[in-house]
PDB file of C-alpha atoms and ligand atoms in Angstrom:
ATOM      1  CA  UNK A   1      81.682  96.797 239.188  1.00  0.00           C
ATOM      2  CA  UNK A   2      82.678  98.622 242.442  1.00  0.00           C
ATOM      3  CA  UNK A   3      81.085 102.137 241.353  1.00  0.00           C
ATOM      4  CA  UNK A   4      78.861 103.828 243.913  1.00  0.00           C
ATOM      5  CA  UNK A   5      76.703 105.893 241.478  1.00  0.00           C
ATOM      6  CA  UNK A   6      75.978 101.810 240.187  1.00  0.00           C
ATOM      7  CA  UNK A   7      75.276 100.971 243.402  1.00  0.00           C
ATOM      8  CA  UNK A   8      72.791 104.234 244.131  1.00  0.00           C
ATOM      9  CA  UNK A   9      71.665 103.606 240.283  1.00  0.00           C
ATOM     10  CA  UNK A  10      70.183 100.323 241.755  1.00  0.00           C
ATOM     11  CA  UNK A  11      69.120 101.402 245.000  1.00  0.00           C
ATOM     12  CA  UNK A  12      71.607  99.325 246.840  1.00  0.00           C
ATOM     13  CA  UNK A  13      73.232 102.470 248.199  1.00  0.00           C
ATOM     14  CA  UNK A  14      70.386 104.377 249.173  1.00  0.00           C
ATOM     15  CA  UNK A  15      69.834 108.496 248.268  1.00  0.00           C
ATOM     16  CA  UNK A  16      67.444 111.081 248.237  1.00  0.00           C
ATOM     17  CA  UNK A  17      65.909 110.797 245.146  1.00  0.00           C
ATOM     18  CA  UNK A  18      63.993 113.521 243.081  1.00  0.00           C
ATOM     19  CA  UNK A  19      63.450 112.452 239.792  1.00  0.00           C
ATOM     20  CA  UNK A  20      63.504 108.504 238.089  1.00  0.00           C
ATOM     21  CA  UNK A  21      63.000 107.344 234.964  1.00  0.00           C
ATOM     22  CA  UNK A  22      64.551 104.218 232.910  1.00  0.00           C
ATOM     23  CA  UNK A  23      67.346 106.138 231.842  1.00  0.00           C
ATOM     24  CA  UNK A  24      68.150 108.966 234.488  1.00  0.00           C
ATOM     25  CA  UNK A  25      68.605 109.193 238.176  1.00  0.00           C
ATOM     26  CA  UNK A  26      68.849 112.088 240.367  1.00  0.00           C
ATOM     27  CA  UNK A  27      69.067 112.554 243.716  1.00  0.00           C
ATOM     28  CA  UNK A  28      71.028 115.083 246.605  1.00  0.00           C
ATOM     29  CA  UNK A  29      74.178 115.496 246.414  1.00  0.00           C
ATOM     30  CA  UNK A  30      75.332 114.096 250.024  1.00  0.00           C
ATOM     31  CA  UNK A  31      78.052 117.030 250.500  1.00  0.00           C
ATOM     32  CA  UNK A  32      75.791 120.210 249.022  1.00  0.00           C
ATOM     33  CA  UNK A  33      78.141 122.899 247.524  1.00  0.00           C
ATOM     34  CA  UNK A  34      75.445 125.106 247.666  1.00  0.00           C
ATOM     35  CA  UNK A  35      71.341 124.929 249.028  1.00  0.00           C
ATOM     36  CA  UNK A  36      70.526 123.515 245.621  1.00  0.00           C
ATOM     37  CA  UNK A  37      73.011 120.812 244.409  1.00  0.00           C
ATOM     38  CA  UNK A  38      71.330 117.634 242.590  1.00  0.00           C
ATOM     39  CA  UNK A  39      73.693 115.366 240.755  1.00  0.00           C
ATOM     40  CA  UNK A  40      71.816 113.958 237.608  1.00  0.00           C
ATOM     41  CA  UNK A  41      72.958 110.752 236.178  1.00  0.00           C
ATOM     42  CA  UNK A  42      72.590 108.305 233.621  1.00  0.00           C
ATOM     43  CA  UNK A  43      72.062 105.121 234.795  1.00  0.00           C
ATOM     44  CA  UNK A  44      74.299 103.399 232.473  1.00  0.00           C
ATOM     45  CA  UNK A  45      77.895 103.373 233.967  1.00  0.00           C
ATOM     46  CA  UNK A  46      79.576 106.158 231.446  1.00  0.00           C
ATOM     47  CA  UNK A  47      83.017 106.453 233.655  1.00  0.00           C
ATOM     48  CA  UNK A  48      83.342 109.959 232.055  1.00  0.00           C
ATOM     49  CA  UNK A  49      82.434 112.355 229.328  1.00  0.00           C
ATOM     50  CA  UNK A  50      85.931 110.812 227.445  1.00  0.00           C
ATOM     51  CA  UNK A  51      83.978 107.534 227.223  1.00  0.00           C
ATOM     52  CA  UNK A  52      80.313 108.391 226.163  1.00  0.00           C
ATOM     53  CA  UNK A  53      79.579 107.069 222.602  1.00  0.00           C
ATOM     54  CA  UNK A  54      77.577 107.610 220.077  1.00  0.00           C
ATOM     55  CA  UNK A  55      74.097 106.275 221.322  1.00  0.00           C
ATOM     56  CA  UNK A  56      74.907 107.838 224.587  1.00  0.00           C
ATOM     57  CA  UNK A  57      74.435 111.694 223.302  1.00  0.00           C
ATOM     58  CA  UNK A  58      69.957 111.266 223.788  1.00  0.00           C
ATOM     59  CA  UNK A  59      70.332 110.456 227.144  1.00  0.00           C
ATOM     60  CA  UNK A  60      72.564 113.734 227.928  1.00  0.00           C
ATOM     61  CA  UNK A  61      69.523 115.657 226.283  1.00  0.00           C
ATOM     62  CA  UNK A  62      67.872 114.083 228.163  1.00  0.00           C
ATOM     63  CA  UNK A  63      70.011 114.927 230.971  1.00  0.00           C
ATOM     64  CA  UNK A  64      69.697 118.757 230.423  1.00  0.00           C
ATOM     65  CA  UNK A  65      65.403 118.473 230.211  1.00  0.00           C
ATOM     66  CA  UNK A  66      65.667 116.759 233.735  1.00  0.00           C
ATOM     67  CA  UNK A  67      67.749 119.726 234.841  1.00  0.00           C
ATOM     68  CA  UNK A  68      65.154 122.431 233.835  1.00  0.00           C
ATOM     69  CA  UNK A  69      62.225 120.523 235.023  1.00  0.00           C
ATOM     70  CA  UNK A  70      64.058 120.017 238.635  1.00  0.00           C
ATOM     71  CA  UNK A  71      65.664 123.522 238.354  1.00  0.00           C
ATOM     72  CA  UNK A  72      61.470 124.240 238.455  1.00  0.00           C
ATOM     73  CA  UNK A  73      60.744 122.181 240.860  1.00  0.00           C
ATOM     74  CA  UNK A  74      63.392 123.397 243.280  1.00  0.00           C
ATOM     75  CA  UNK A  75      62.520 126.619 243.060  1.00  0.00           C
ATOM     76  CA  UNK A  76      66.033 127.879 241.235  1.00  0.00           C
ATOM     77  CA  UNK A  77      64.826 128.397 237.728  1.00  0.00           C
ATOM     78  CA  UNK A  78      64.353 131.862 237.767  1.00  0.00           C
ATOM     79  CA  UNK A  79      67.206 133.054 240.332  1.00  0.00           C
ATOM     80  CA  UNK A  80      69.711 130.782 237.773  1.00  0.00           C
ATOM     81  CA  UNK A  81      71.827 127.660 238.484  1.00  0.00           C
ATOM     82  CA  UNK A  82      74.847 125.576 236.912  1.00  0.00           C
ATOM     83  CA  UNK A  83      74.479 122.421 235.446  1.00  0.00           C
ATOM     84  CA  UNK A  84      78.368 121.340 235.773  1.00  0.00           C
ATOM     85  CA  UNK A  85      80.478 118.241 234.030  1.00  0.00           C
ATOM     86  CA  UNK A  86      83.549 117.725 235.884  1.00  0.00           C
ATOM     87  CA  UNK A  87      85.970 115.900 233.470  1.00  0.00           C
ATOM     88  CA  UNK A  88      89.231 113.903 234.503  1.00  0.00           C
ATOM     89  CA  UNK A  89      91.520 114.643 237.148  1.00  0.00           C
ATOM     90  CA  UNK A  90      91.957 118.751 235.859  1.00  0.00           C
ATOM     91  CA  UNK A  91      88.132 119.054 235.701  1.00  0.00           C
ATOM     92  CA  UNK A  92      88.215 117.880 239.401  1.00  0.00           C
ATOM     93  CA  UNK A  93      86.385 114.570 238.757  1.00  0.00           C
ATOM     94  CA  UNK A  94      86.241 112.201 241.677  1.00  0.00           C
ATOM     95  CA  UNK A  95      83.584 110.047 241.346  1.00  0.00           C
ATOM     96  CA  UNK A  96      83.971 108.251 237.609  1.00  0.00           C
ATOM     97  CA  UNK A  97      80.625 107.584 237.078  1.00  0.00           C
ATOM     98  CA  UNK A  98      79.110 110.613 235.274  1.00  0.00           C
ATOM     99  CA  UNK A  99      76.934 113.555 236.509  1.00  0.00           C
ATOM    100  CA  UNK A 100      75.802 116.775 236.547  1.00  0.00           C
ATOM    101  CA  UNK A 101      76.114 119.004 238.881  1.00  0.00           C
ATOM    102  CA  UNK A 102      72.908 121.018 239.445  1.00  0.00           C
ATOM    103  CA  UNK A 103      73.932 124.030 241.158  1.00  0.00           C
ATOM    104  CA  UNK A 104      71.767 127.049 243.168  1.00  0.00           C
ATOM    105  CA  UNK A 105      69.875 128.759 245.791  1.00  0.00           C
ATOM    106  CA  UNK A 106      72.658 131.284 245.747  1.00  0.00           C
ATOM    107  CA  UNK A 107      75.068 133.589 244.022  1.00  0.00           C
ATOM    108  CA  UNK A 108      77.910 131.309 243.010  1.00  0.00           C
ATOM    109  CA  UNK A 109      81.088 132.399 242.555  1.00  0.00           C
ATOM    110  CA  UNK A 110      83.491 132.578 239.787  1.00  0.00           C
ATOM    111  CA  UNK A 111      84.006 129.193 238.196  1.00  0.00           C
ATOM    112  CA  UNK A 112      87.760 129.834 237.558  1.00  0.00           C
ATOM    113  CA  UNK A 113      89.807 133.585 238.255  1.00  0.00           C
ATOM    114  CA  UNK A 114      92.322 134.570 235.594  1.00  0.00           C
ATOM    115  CA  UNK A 115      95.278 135.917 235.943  1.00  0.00           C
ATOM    116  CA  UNK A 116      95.488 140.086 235.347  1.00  0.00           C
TER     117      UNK A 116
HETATM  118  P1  LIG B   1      82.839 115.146 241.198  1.00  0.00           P
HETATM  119  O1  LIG B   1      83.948 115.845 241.947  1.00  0.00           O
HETATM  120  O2  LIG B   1      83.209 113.741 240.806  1.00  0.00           O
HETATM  121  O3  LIG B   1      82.344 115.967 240.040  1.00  0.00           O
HETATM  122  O4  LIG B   1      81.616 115.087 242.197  1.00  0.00           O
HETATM  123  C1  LIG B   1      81.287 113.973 242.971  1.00  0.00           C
HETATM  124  C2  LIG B   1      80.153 114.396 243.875  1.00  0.00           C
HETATM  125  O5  LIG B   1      79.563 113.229 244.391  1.00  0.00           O
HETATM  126  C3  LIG B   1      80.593 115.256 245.071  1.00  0.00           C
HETATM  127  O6  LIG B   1      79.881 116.496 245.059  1.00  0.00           O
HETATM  128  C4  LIG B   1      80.228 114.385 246.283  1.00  0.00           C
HETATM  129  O7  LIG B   1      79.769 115.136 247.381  1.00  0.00           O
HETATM  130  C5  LIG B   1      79.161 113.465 245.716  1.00  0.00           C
HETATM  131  N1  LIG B   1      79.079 112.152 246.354  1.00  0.00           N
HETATM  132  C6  LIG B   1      80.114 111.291 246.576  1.00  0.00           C
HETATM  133  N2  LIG B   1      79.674 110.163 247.162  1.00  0.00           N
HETATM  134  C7  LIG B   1      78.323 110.312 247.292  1.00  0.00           C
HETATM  135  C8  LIG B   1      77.304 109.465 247.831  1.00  0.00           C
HETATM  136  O8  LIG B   1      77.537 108.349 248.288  1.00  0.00           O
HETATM  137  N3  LIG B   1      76.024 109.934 247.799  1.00  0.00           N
HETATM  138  C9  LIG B   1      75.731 111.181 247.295  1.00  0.00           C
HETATM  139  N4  LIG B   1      74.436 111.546 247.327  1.00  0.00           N
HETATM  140  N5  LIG B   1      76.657 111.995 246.785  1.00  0.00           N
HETATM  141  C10 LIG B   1      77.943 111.568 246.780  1.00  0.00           C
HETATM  142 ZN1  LIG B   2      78.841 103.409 237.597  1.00  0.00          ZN
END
């Protein structure tokens, strides 16, 4: 399968890893939207959150445990961060493996404006 978070997955794309089990990856994000921005994945291809199934939901608890351990680690915990899903083409996914987006090291603005 031609899928670059695969290919990272199994180290044949290489990253900056921070945290490896099994299940999980996560590494640097390689264009940071912010000073903190970690993408956490499973390792399992899951193109999107539309095609997760039923013995998929552990690992995303999973998922959110790794955040708040790295969120520690990188020193965001207690100035706050986003952990962020993009979904489908709306959502603004462009990579359709799926990941988290863990966001901080600074204010962050508005995640959508409404209209007045
Ligand atoms: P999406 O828009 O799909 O939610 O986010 C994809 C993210 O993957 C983007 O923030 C982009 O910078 C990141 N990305 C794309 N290709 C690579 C890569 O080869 N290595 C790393 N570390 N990040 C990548
Ligand atoms: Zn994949």
């Amino acid at each position: 399968m031609d899928c670059i978070f695969c290919k990272i997955g199994e180290g044949s794309i290489p990253s900056k890893k921070v945290f490896e089990n099994e299940r999980i990856l996560a590494f640097h994000d390689i264009n940071p939207a912010a000073p903190v921005h970690v993408l956490i994945i499973p390792k399992k291809h899951i193109a999107s959150l539309n095609d997760a199934e039923d013995g998929d939901w552990g690992t995303f608890g999973e998922i959110a445990g790794v955040a708040q351990k790295l969120a520690r680690e990188l020193g965001v915990a207690d100035s706050g961060y986003r952990l962020v899903n993009n979904c489908g083409k709306d959502g603004g996914q462009e990579v359709f493996h799926i990941h988290f987006h863990l966001l901080g090291g600074a204010k962050l603005g508005p995640l959508f404006s409404r209209g007045s």
